[in-house]
Amino acid sequence: MNTRTNINTLKCLVPFTIAEALEMKAAHPDAFPIAGGTDVMVWMNDGKMPGRTYISLHRLAGEWRHVTGTSDGGISIGALANYTDVRMNPLVIERWPLLVESARVTGALQIQNRGTLVGNVANGSPAADTVPVLMVYDAVLVLANTKGERRVPLSDFYTGYRQTIMDGSELITAIELPHAALQPNQYFRKVGTREAQAISKVVCAGGSTPGGKQFRLAWGSVAPTTIRSFKTEETLANGADAEEAWEVLKTEISPISDIRSTAEYRLRVCRRILEEFIGHQSVS
Amino acid sequence: MSIAPPYRYIGQSILRREGREKVTGASRYVDDNVIPDCLHGKTIRSTIAKGRIVDISFGEGIPWDEFIIATAKDLPRNVVVLIEQDQPALVEEFVQHKHEPILLLAHKDAGLLEDAARAITITYEEDKSAAFEIGEGSLQKEYLIEEGDIEKTFAECDVVFEEVYRTGAQEHVYIEPNGFVGWWDGDNIHLRGSHQCPYYVHKAVKTAFGLKDDRQVDILQETTGGAFGGKEDFPSTVAIHTALLARKAGRPVRMIYDRAEDMACSTKRHPSETRLRIGCTKDGKLKALDCDFRIDGGAYITLSPVVLSRGILHGSGPYKWEAARLVGKSYATNSPPYGAFRGFGAPQSLFAIESAMSALAEKLGMCPVEFRRKNFLKKGDVLPTGQALEGDPMLDAIVDKGLQMADYWNRAKKIAPIPNRGIGLSVFLHGTGFTGSGEVYLASRVALATRGDGKVEVRVSSTEMGQGTETIFPQIAAEVLGLEVDDVLFVKPQTSKVPNSGPTVASRTCSVVGRLVERAAHDLKGKLNGTPIADYHATHGETLGEAKYQAPPGLYWDDEKYRGSAYGAYSWGINIAEVTIDPVTMHPTVENFWGVYDIGTVINPTLAKGQVEGGIAQGIGWATCENVVLEEGAMINTHMTNYIIPTTMDAPPIMVDFIENPYEYGGFGSKGVGEIPMDGPGPAVLNAVSMALRRPLNKIPIIAEELLDD
C-alpha cells in the first residue's frame, strides 16, 4: 500500500555560503544535499527517506550555477547548473554535442529547468541520461569538504548501485570536462519508453578519436551503475568487428528485468546499438 | 417544433466556457477546497488478493486516541450500490482483491496520518485460490446474440479465418486523482468532489447511510479534469468513505487520493480476449461471424455486465453478416474491479474484428479497403440483434473522405516496399446513449429556468469534464430561445439544484441530454410566448422549461432475448494510421493519423475536434505504450513515470474531419461523439504495425520487448 513520507519529520538546512555548506555537511554527514530536488520529491511520494536531514543548496546559485570554459579548452559545470543552462551554453553546443543531446532528452522542460547535471551524477541512478555522455567525455568530479578538494574521474566514482566513493563530509562542487578530442560523429542513443518524460531502458554514448585509434563507449540501465565499457573500447581500437566486440561487451554489462523492460530486451538492444555505433563510426 | 438552419449558434465554435479559468490555473479542483477544522482521511487497504482478515494491530508510537478510525461496522449499510449490491464499502472479513479498503483513518495532521498508516499491521489467512486470468474465476455475466444459422452458413464459406485477439487494461490518468471533501449538518451530508455522475454518488451515499430523503444528500461536482469513465462508479466509494469519517469525527473530512493510490486501487479498462471465427467467400463476401468475447470483470460486478453488453453489440463491426453469433462472458477474478472506460467494451471487440478484417484481407490477397467496402452495412440492412438500420450509414462517403485526406493510395504504395513502415486502417461504429432500454429506465430530466436579469439557467446533472457540456448546452438553448449564448448560464451540477439528467457517460450528453435541453427550451419558449424573459420572470416568478426522456418512436428492445434496437443511433468513422518501427529498438512511432467521423450534427466543431483528437491520442496510448503491469491482479506501475501515456512529443499530427448525417432524435441532429474516438486507433495502429513487420499481430499494447526476437 502506498504511503507518503511524513514531511513533518524532515529537517532542512539552508547554507548561504559555500563554506557554510561544507561545514554543515561536515557536521551532518548523513544529511542529503538537494540541488533541483527532482528525484527527492518523487521519493517522498513513496514514503522513502523519512526523518532525514537535507541541505538545500539553492542559495548558492551565485557561485555554483556556472558553465564556464577553462584555459585548456575544457569546461567547468557548477553544482547548480541545470540541464537547460548546460544545453543552451554556446561552448557546450560547440564542443560537447552529446551533452546537449542527452540533456535535451532528460525528463522534459520542467525537469531540465530544475534538475542539475551534478544532481544527475550524485543521485547515482544507473538510468541517468547524461552520465554515459559525461563518461565518454572523460569527466572529472570536483569533491570538496572543509579540508580541501579532490578530483575524481567519473568512471571511478561509482562503486555499486547508488553507491559512490564519496565521503559523508563531501559535496560535489563541479564537473570538469577536458577538451573533447573526439571526431565529430559522436553517438548517443536513448532507448526510452516514450519521446519525452521517459526513464531510459538503455542509454548509450560513444565516440572515437581520429583514425579510430581510441574508442569511448558508455552505457546506462544495463548494470548496477553507469559503466564505461573499457574492454569493448579496446577491442574496437584493435580492429574488432561487431560480432567480436559484442562477445566482449556482453561480459561488461549485466542487465536485469524491471518494471520498464526485460534483461533479454536490454541485451538484444545493446547488441543492436553496438552494431549501429560501429556503423556510425566507420562512415566518417 | 424544430428550428431550421441557418443556425446562429449550432455549428459554431463558441469558446469553451470554462477554458480561461482552466488555462490560467484559476479553476478550483476538489483539493483546492479550504475548509476550517477539516481532517485528512486515509484508506488502509488489503495487501493480499484473497483471504480472511485474522487480526488488525495498531503499532506503537502513534497517538491512536487522536485518530478517527472507521470500519465496516460504522456503516448502516455496507454496500456500494450500482447495478448489483455485491461490493462492500469496507471489507468486513473477507478480502477479494488487493488494495481493497479495510479501515479508514482521519487526523488533522496529514503527515502523521501517513506514519499511522504504516503502523497498522493486518494479518490474513491467505486463500491461494485467487484467480487472475480471464476464464479462471467464476462467470459474472453471459450474453448471447444470434442471427441466422451459423454452422450452416460456415459450411457454405470458401475461407474460414480464426484468431484470438487480446487487449490490455488501461488506466484513465485523469488530471486530478479521486477526491472528496464532506461534512454533515445534522442528518444531511454535503459532499463535493471530482466525479462525472453526481446522481450515482447520491444514490450510493444515500443507500450506504440508510437515509430516507433524497434531500439529505447533496453532491456537488467540482472542476473535473477529465474522467473518461474512471469517475463514473469509483467516486461513490470515496464519497461513502469521506462521509463516514466526517460523521464519526463530527467534523469536515477531506479525502484526496495520492496518484499512486489512485492508480493501484481504482478501476481500469477491462482486459479482453476475443476468439473470432469468420467465414467468407473467396472473392471477399463476408458470410458468418462467430465471436466469443471475454472480459476480466475483477472482484465485483460494478459495471461489467453493461460493458460486456456494449462489447458484443459492437463486435460485428460495420458489416453485414448472413449469420452471426456473439457470445459475451465476464469473468470474476481477484483483481480490483475493472470499470467504465471511454468506449465501454466496444474498443475491445472492435479491436478484434477490425484487426481480423485486415488480416483476412491479406489472407484473401485483397485490398483491406475494398474488402471492407464490399461488406459495409447499408440503409435497411439488419444487425445481428435484428435491428434494421433506418438511417444510411454513409460508410462509402466516410471512407472516401478519409482516404482522400490521408492520400491513402499514394502513401500506401510508397510505403509498401519500405521495411519497418506501415499504414493501417479501421472502420467502426458506436451506439449513442445507454444500451437497449437503458435510457427508458434512466428517464432523464432537464430544466431551464428563467432569471430576473433576463438570463436563463441550464439545470442538468451532466457534468463538464473537458468535453464541452458547459458550452454546448447554452448553444442549444440559445439557438431555440433566440437568446445571446452568453445569456444562457450553466449551473454547476449539484444534486440539490439540478434534476437528474442521468450520468455523463455512454456518448449521451450532446445527443440524448442535448435533445432534452432542446425540448426544454421549446417548452420554455412556449410558456414565454414572445414575452421577454425578464418581464415574464417579474410577473410569474421563476419559470421552468422542462423535458423528460421519451424513447424515439418505434425503438424496441427485448432485454431477455437481446433482440431489437440496442441503440437509437450509431456514429460511424474511419481511422488511418501511419507507423514507423525503429529497427534497433522495435519501438513503434505513429507518424500520422487521420480520422473522419459521422457524429450527426456537429454542435461545436472546435470542441468536437478536441474531443476526437484527445480520444485518438488515448487510443494510440492504449495500442502502443500504456501497459498496465499486474501483480496478483493489481497494477504495480502506479506512477506517471512508469505507466507510460503518450506525451505531446509522442502524439502524431492528427487530422480530423466530419461528415454530418443528422439524427432526428438527437440534440439538433447530433449523435454520440465522446467514445467513438477510442474505437479506431487500436486496430488501425495494429494493422499498420503488422504491415511494417510483415506479420499479423493480435494483441495490444504492442510492446517493443515482445517484437524483438532475433
mmCIF file with all atom_site columns, N, CA, C and O in Angstrom, chain B residues 567-597:
data_model
loop_
_atom_site.group_PDB
_atom_site.id
_atom_site.type_symbol
_atom_site.label_atom_id
_atom_site.label_alt_id
_atom_site.label_comp_id
_atom_site.label_asym_id
_atom_site.label_entity_id
_atom_site.label_seq_id
_atom_site.pdbx_PDB_ins_code
_atom_site.Cartn_x
_atom_site.Cartn_y
_atom_site.Cartn_z
_atom_site.occupancy
_atom_site.B_iso_or_equiv
_atom_site.pdbx_formal_charge
_atom_site.auth_seq_id
_atom_site.auth_comp_id
_atom_site.auth_asym_id
_atom_site.auth_atom_id
_atom_site.pdbx_PDB_model_num
ATOM 1   N N  . TYR B 1 567 ? -29.456 0.519  -29.915 1.00 0.00 ? 567 TYR B N  1
ATOM 2   C CA . TYR B 1 567 ? -29.218 1.961  -29.859 1.00 0.00 ? 567 TYR B CA 1
ATOM 3   C C  . TYR B 1 567 ? -30.107 2.647  -30.887 1.00 0.00 ? 567 TYR B C  1
ATOM 4   O O  . TYR B 1 567 ? -30.339 2.111  -31.972 1.00 0.00 ? 567 TYR B O  1
ATOM 5   N N  . GLY B 1 568 ? -30.553 3.855  -30.547 1.00 0.00 ? 568 GLY B N  1
ATOM 6   C CA . GLY B 1 568 ? -31.378 4.610  -31.480 1.00 0.00 ? 568 GLY B CA 1
ATOM 7   C C  . GLY B 1 568 ? -30.565 5.131  -32.655 1.00 0.00 ? 568 GLY B C  1
ATOM 8   O O  . GLY B 1 568 ? -31.072 5.300  -33.766 1.00 0.00 ? 568 GLY B O  1
ATOM 9   N N  . ALA B 1 569 ? -29.309 5.401  -32.398 1.00 0.00 ? 569 ALA B N  1
ATOM 10  C CA . ALA B 1 569 ? -28.449 5.936  -33.461 1.00 0.00 ? 569 ALA B CA 1
ATOM 11  C C  . ALA B 1 569 ? -27.041 5.406  -33.308 1.00 0.00 ? 569 ALA B C  1
ATOM 12  O O  . ALA B 1 569 ? -26.613 5.030  -32.213 1.00 0.00 ? 569 ALA B O  1
ATOM 13  N N  . TYR B 1 570 ? -26.343 5.371  -34.423 1.00 0.00 ? 570 TYR B N  1
ATOM 14  C CA . TYR B 1 570 ? -24.937 4.975  -34.422 1.00 0.00 ? 570 TYR B CA 1
ATOM 15  C C  . TYR B 1 570 ? -24.105 6.084  -35.060 1.00 0.00 ? 570 TYR B C  1
ATOM 16  O O  . TYR B 1 570 ? -24.514 6.676  -36.058 1.00 0.00 ? 570 TYR B O  1
ATOM 17  N N  . SER B 1 571 ? -22.954 6.343  -34.464 1.00 0.00 ? 571 SER B N  1
ATOM 18  C CA . SER B 1 571 ? -21.950 7.182  -35.113 1.00 0.00 ? 571 SER B CA 1
ATOM 19  C C  . SER B 1 571 ? -21.013 6.232  -35.857 1.00 0.00 ? 571 SER B C  1
ATOM 20  O O  . SER B 1 571 ? -20.888 5.070  -35.488 1.00 0.00 ? 571 SER B O  1
ATOM 21  N N  . TRP B 1 572 ? -20.370 6.747  -36.880 1.00 0.00 ? 572 TRP B N  1
ATOM 22  C CA . TRP B 1 572 ? -19.516 5.910  -37.734 1.00 0.00 ? 572 TRP B CA 1
ATOM 23  C C  . TRP B 1 572 ? -18.196 6.604  -37.979 1.00 0.00 ? 572 TRP B C  1
ATOM 24  O O  . TRP B 1 572 ? -18.128 7.839  -37.908 1.00 0.00 ? 572 TRP B O  1
ATOM 25  N N  . GLY B 1 573 ? -17.175 5.838  -38.291 1.00 0.00 ? 573 GLY B N  1
ATOM 26  C CA . GLY B 1 573 ? -15.905 6.502  -38.564 1.00 0.00 ? 573 GLY B CA 1
ATOM 27  C C  . GLY B 1 573 ? -14.872 5.608  -39.217 1.00 0.00 ? 573 GLY B C  1
ATOM 28  O O  . GLY B 1 573 ? -15.000 4.382  -39.251 1.00 0.00 ? 573 GLY B O  1
ATOM 29  N N  . ILE B 1 574 ? -13.854 6.277  -39.740 1.00 0.00 ? 574 ILE B N  1
ATOM 30  C CA . ILE B 1 574 ? -12.674 5.574  -40.283 1.00 0.00 ? 574 ILE B CA 1
ATOM 31  C C  . ILE B 1 574 ? -11.436 6.188  -39.647 1.00 0.00 ? 574 ILE B C  1
ATOM 32  O O  . ILE B 1 574 ? -11.390 7.396  -39.403 1.00 0.00 ? 574 ILE B O  1
ATOM 33  N N  . ASN B 1 575 ? -10.464 5.367  -39.352 1.00 0.00 ? 575 ASN B N  1
ATOM 34  C CA . ASN B 1 575 ? -9.161  5.841  -38.891 1.00 0.00 ? 575 ASN B CA 1
ATOM 35  C C  . ASN B 1 575 ? -8.084  5.268  -39.799 1.00 0.00 ? 575 ASN B C  1
ATOM 36  O O  . ASN B 1 575 ? -8.191  4.126  -40.263 1.00 0.00 ? 575 ASN B O  1
ATOM 37  N N  . ILE B 1 576 ? -7.067  6.067  -40.039 1.00 0.00 ? 576 ILE B N  1
ATOM 38  C CA . ILE B 1 576 ? -5.897  5.603  -40.802 1.00 0.00 ? 576 ILE B CA 1
ATOM 39  C C  . ILE B 1 576 ? -4.654  5.992  -40.005 1.00 0.00 ? 576 ILE B C  1
ATOM 40  O O  . ILE B 1 576 ? -4.547  7.140  -39.553 1.00 0.00 ? 576 ILE B O  1
ATOM 41  N N  . ALA B 1 577 ? -3.788  5.032  -39.793 1.00 0.00 ? 577 ALA B N  1
ATOM 42  C CA . ALA B 1 577 ? -2.571  5.285  -39.021 1.00 0.00 ? 577 ALA B CA 1
ATOM 43  C C  . ALA B 1 577 ? -1.347  4.946  -39.863 1.00 0.00 ? 577 ALA B C  1
ATOM 44  O O  . ALA B 1 577 ? -1.344  3.940  -40.570 1.00 0.00 ? 577 ALA B O  1
ATOM 45  N N  . GLU B 1 578 ? -0.347  5.793  -39.788 1.00 0.00 ? 578 GLU B N  1
ATOM 46  C CA . GLU B 1 578 ? 0.925   5.519  -40.456 1.00 0.00 ? 578 GLU B CA 1
ATOM 47  C C  . GLU B 1 578 ? 1.983   5.347  -39.378 1.00 0.00 ? 578 GLU B C  1
ATOM 48  O O  . GLU B 1 578 ? 2.092   6.195  -38.487 1.00 0.00 ? 578 GLU B O  1
ATOM 49  N N  . VAL B 1 579 ? 2.718   4.247  -39.437 1.00 0.00 ? 579 VAL B N  1
ATOM 50  C CA . VAL B 1 579 ? 3.706   3.988  -38.381 1.00 0.00 ? 579 VAL B CA 1
ATOM 51  C C  . VAL B 1 579 ? 5.095   3.692  -38.944 1.00 0.00 ? 579 VAL B C  1
ATOM 52  O O  . VAL B 1 579 ? 5.245   3.292  -40.101 1.00 0.00 ? 579 VAL B O  1
ATOM 53  N N  . THR B 1 580 ? 6.073   3.911  -38.097 1.00 0.00 ? 580 THR B N  1
ATOM 54  C CA . THR B 1 580 ? 7.453   3.514  -38.378 1.00 0.00 ? 580 THR B CA 1
ATOM 55  C C  . THR B 1 580 ? 7.941   2.708  -37.179 1.00 0.00 ? 580 THR B C  1
ATOM 56  O O  . THR B 1 580 ? 7.652   3.064  -36.045 1.00 0.00 ? 580 THR B O  1
ATOM 57  N N  . ILE B 1 581 ? 8.653   1.638  -37.455 1.00 0.00 ? 581 ILE B N  1
ATOM 58  C CA . ILE B 1 581 ? 9.245   0.851  -36.374 1.00 0.00 ? 581 ILE B CA 1
ATOM 59  C C  . ILE B 1 581 ? 10.745  1.147  -36.373 1.00 0.00 ? 581 ILE B C  1
ATOM 60  O O  . ILE B 1 581 ? 11.396  1.071  -37.420 1.00 0.00 ? 581 ILE B O  1
ATOM 61  N N  . ASP B 1 582 ? 11.270  1.489  -35.213 1.00 0.00 ? 582 ASP B N  1
ATOM 62  C CA . ASP B 1 582 ? 12.716  1.706  -35.111 1.00 0.00 ? 582 ASP B CA 1
ATOM 63  C C  . ASP B 1 582 ? 13.396  0.341  -35.227 1.00 0.00 ? 582 ASP B C  1
ATOM 64  O O  . ASP B 1 582 ? 13.133  -0.554 -34.423 1.00 0.00 ? 582 ASP B O  1
ATOM 65  N N  . PRO B 1 583 ? 14.267  0.164  -36.223 1.00 0.00 ? 583 PRO B N  1
ATOM 66  C CA . PRO B 1 583 ? 14.849  -1.171 -36.426 1.00 0.00 ? 583 PRO B CA 1
ATOM 67  C C  . PRO B 1 583 ? 15.776  -1.610 -35.294 1.00 0.00 ? 583 PRO B C  1
ATOM 68  O O  . PRO B 1 583 ? 16.033  -2.808 -35.140 1.00 0.00 ? 583 PRO B O  1
ATOM 69  N N  . VAL B 1 584 ? 16.270  -0.678 -34.508 1.00 0.00 ? 584 VAL B N  1
ATOM 70  C CA . VAL B 1 584 ? 17.163  -1.053 -33.407 1.00 0.00 ? 584 VAL B CA 1
ATOM 71  C C  . VAL B 1 584 ? 16.369  -1.425 -32.167 1.00 0.00 ? 584 VAL B C  1
ATOM 72  O O  . VAL B 1 584 ? 16.625  -2.435 -31.524 1.00 0.00 ? 584 VAL B O  1
ATOM 73  N N  . THR B 1 585 ? 15.380  -0.618 -31.845 1.00 0.00 ? 585 THR B N  1
ATOM 74  C CA . THR B 1 585 ? 14.659  -0.813 -30.575 1.00 0.00 ? 585 THR B CA 1
ATOM 75  C C  . THR B 1 585 ? 13.304  -1.481 -30.749 1.00 0.00 ? 585 THR B C  1
ATOM 76  O O  . THR B 1 585 ? 12.696  -1.882 -29.757 1.00 0.00 ? 585 THR B O  1
ATOM 77  N N  . MET B 1 586 ? 12.800  -1.548 -31.974 1.00 0.00 ? 586 MET B N  1
ATOM 78  C CA . MET B 1 586 ? 11.462  -2.043 -32.307 1.00 0.00 ? 586 MET B CA 1
ATOM 79  C C  . MET B 1 586 ? 10.355  -1.159 -31.722 1.00 0.00 ? 586 MET B C  1
ATOM 80  O O  . MET B 1 586 ? 9.199   -1.543 -31.649 1.00 0.00 ? 586 MET B O  1
ATOM 81  N N  . HIS B 1 587 ? 10.706  0.021  -31.323 1.00 0.00 ? 587 HIS B N  1
ATOM 82  C CA . HIS B 1 587 ? 9.731   0.954  -30.771 1.00 0.00 ? 587 HIS B CA 1
ATOM 83  C C  . HIS B 1 587 ? 8.863   1.491  -31.908 1.00 0.00 ? 587 HIS B C  1
ATOM 84  O O  . HIS B 1 587 ? 9.380   2.014  -32.881 1.00 0.00 ? 587 HIS B O  1
ATOM 85  N N  . PRO B 1 588 ? 7.517   1.320  -31.802 1.00 0.00 ? 588 PRO B N  1
ATOM 86  C CA . PRO B 1 588 ? 6.670   1.839  -32.866 1.00 0.00 ? 588 PRO B CA 1
ATOM 87  C C  . PRO B 1 588 ? 6.355   3.325  -32.659 1.00 0.00 ? 588 PRO B C  1
ATOM 88  O O  . PRO B 1 588 ? 6.061   3.744  -31.540 1.00 0.00 ? 588 PRO B O  1
ATOM 89  N N  . THR B 1 589 ? 6.453   4.088  -33.719 1.00 0.00 ? 589 THR B N  1
ATOM 90  C CA . THR B 1 589 ? 6.074   5.501  -33.662 1.00 0.00 ? 589 THR B CA 1
ATOM 91  C C  . THR B 1 589 ? 4.941   5.731  -34.642 1.00 0.00 ? 589 THR B C  1
ATOM 92  O O  . THR B 1 589 ? 5.048   5.357  -35.813 1.00 0.00 ? 589 THR B O  1
ATOM 93  N N  . VAL B 1 590 ? 3.853   6.296  -34.163 1.00 0.00 ? 590 VAL B N  1
ATOM 94  C CA . VAL B 1 590 ? 2.772   6.657  -35.073 1.00 0.00 ? 590 VAL B CA 1
ATOM 95  C C  . VAL B 1 590 ? 3.139   8.009  -35.670 1.00 0.00 ? 590 VAL B C  1
ATOM 96  O O  . VAL B 1 590 ? 3.290   8.998  -34.960 1.00 0.00 ? 590 VAL B O  1
ATOM 97  N N  . GLU B 1 591 ? 3.338   8.030  -36.982 1.00 0.00 ? 591 GLU B N  1
ATOM 98  C CA . GLU B 1 591 ? 3.838   9.239  -37.647 1.00 0.00 ? 591 GLU B CA 1
ATOM 99  C C  . GLU B 1 591 ? 2.714   10.208 -37.990 1.00 0.00 ? 591 GLU B C  1
ATOM 100 O O  . GLU B 1 591 ? 2.873   11.421 -37.886 1.00 0.00 ? 591 GLU B O  1
ATOM 101 N N  . ASN B 1 592 ? 1.620   9.648  -38.462 1.00 0.00 ? 592 ASN B N  1
ATOM 102 C CA . ASN B 1 592 ? 0.469   10.469 -38.870 1.00 0.00 ? 592 ASN B CA 1
ATOM 103 C C  . ASN B 1 592 ? -0.800  9.705  -38.572 1.00 0.00 ? 592 ASN B C  1
ATOM 104 O O  . ASN B 1 592 ? -0.812  8.471  -38.594 1.00 0.00 ? 592 ASN B O  1
ATOM 105 N N  . PHE B 1 593 ? -1.867  10.455 -38.351 1.00 0.00 ? 593 PHE B N  1
ATOM 106 C CA . PHE B 1 593 ? -3.129  9.795  -38.038 1.00 0.00 ? 593 PHE B CA 1
ATOM 107 C C  . PHE B 1 593 ? -4.278  10.605 -38.622 1.00 0.00 ? 593 PHE B C  1
ATOM 108 O O  . PHE B 1 593 ? -4.309  11.821 -38.509 1.00 0.00 ? 593 PHE B O  1
ATOM 109 N N  . TRP B 1 594 ? -5.214  9.885  -39.266 1.00 0.00 ? 594 TRP B N  1
ATOM 110 C CA . TRP B 1 594 ? -6.366  10.563 -39.865 1.00 0.00 ? 594 TRP B CA 1
ATOM 111 C C  . TRP B 1 594 ? -7.655  9.954  -39.344 1.00 0.00 ? 594 TRP B C  1
ATOM 112 O O  . TRP B 1 594 ? -7.725  8.741  -39.114 1.00 0.00 ? 594 TRP B O  1
ATOM 113 N N  . GLY B 1 595 ? -8.668  10.780 -39.192 1.00 0.00 ? 595 GLY B N  1
ATOM 114 C CA . GLY B 1 595 ? -9.965  10.269 -38.773 1.00 0.00 ? 595 GLY B CA 1
ATOM 115 C C  . GLY B 1 595 ? -11.099 11.060 -39.398 1.00 0.00 ? 595 GLY B C  1
ATOM 116 O O  . GLY B 1 595 ? -11.054 12.294 -39.414 1.00 0.00 ? 595 GLY B O  1
ATOM 117 N N  . VAL B 1 596 ? -12.073 10.351 -39.936 1.00 0.00 ? 596 VAL B N  1
ATOM 118 C CA . VAL B 1 596 ? -13.287 11.006 -40.424 1.00 0.00 ? 596 VAL B CA 1
ATOM 119 C C  . VAL B 1 596 ? -14.461 10.331 -39.722 1.00 0.00 ? 596 VAL B C  1
ATOM 120 O O  . VAL B 1 596 ? -14.509 9.105  -39.621 1.00 0.00 ? 596 VAL B O  1
ATOM 121 N N  . TYR B 1 597 ? -15.364 11.155 -39.222 1.00 0.00 ? 597 TYR B N  1
ATOM 122 C CA . TYR B 1 597 ? -16.457 10.644 -38.394 1.00 0.00 ? 597 TYR B CA 1
ATOM 123 C C  . TYR B 1 597 ? -17.788 11.237 -38.820 1.00 0.00 ? 597 TYR B C  1
ATOM 124 O O  . TYR B 1 597 ? -17.864 12.409 -39.191 1.00 0.00 ? 597 TYR B O  1
#
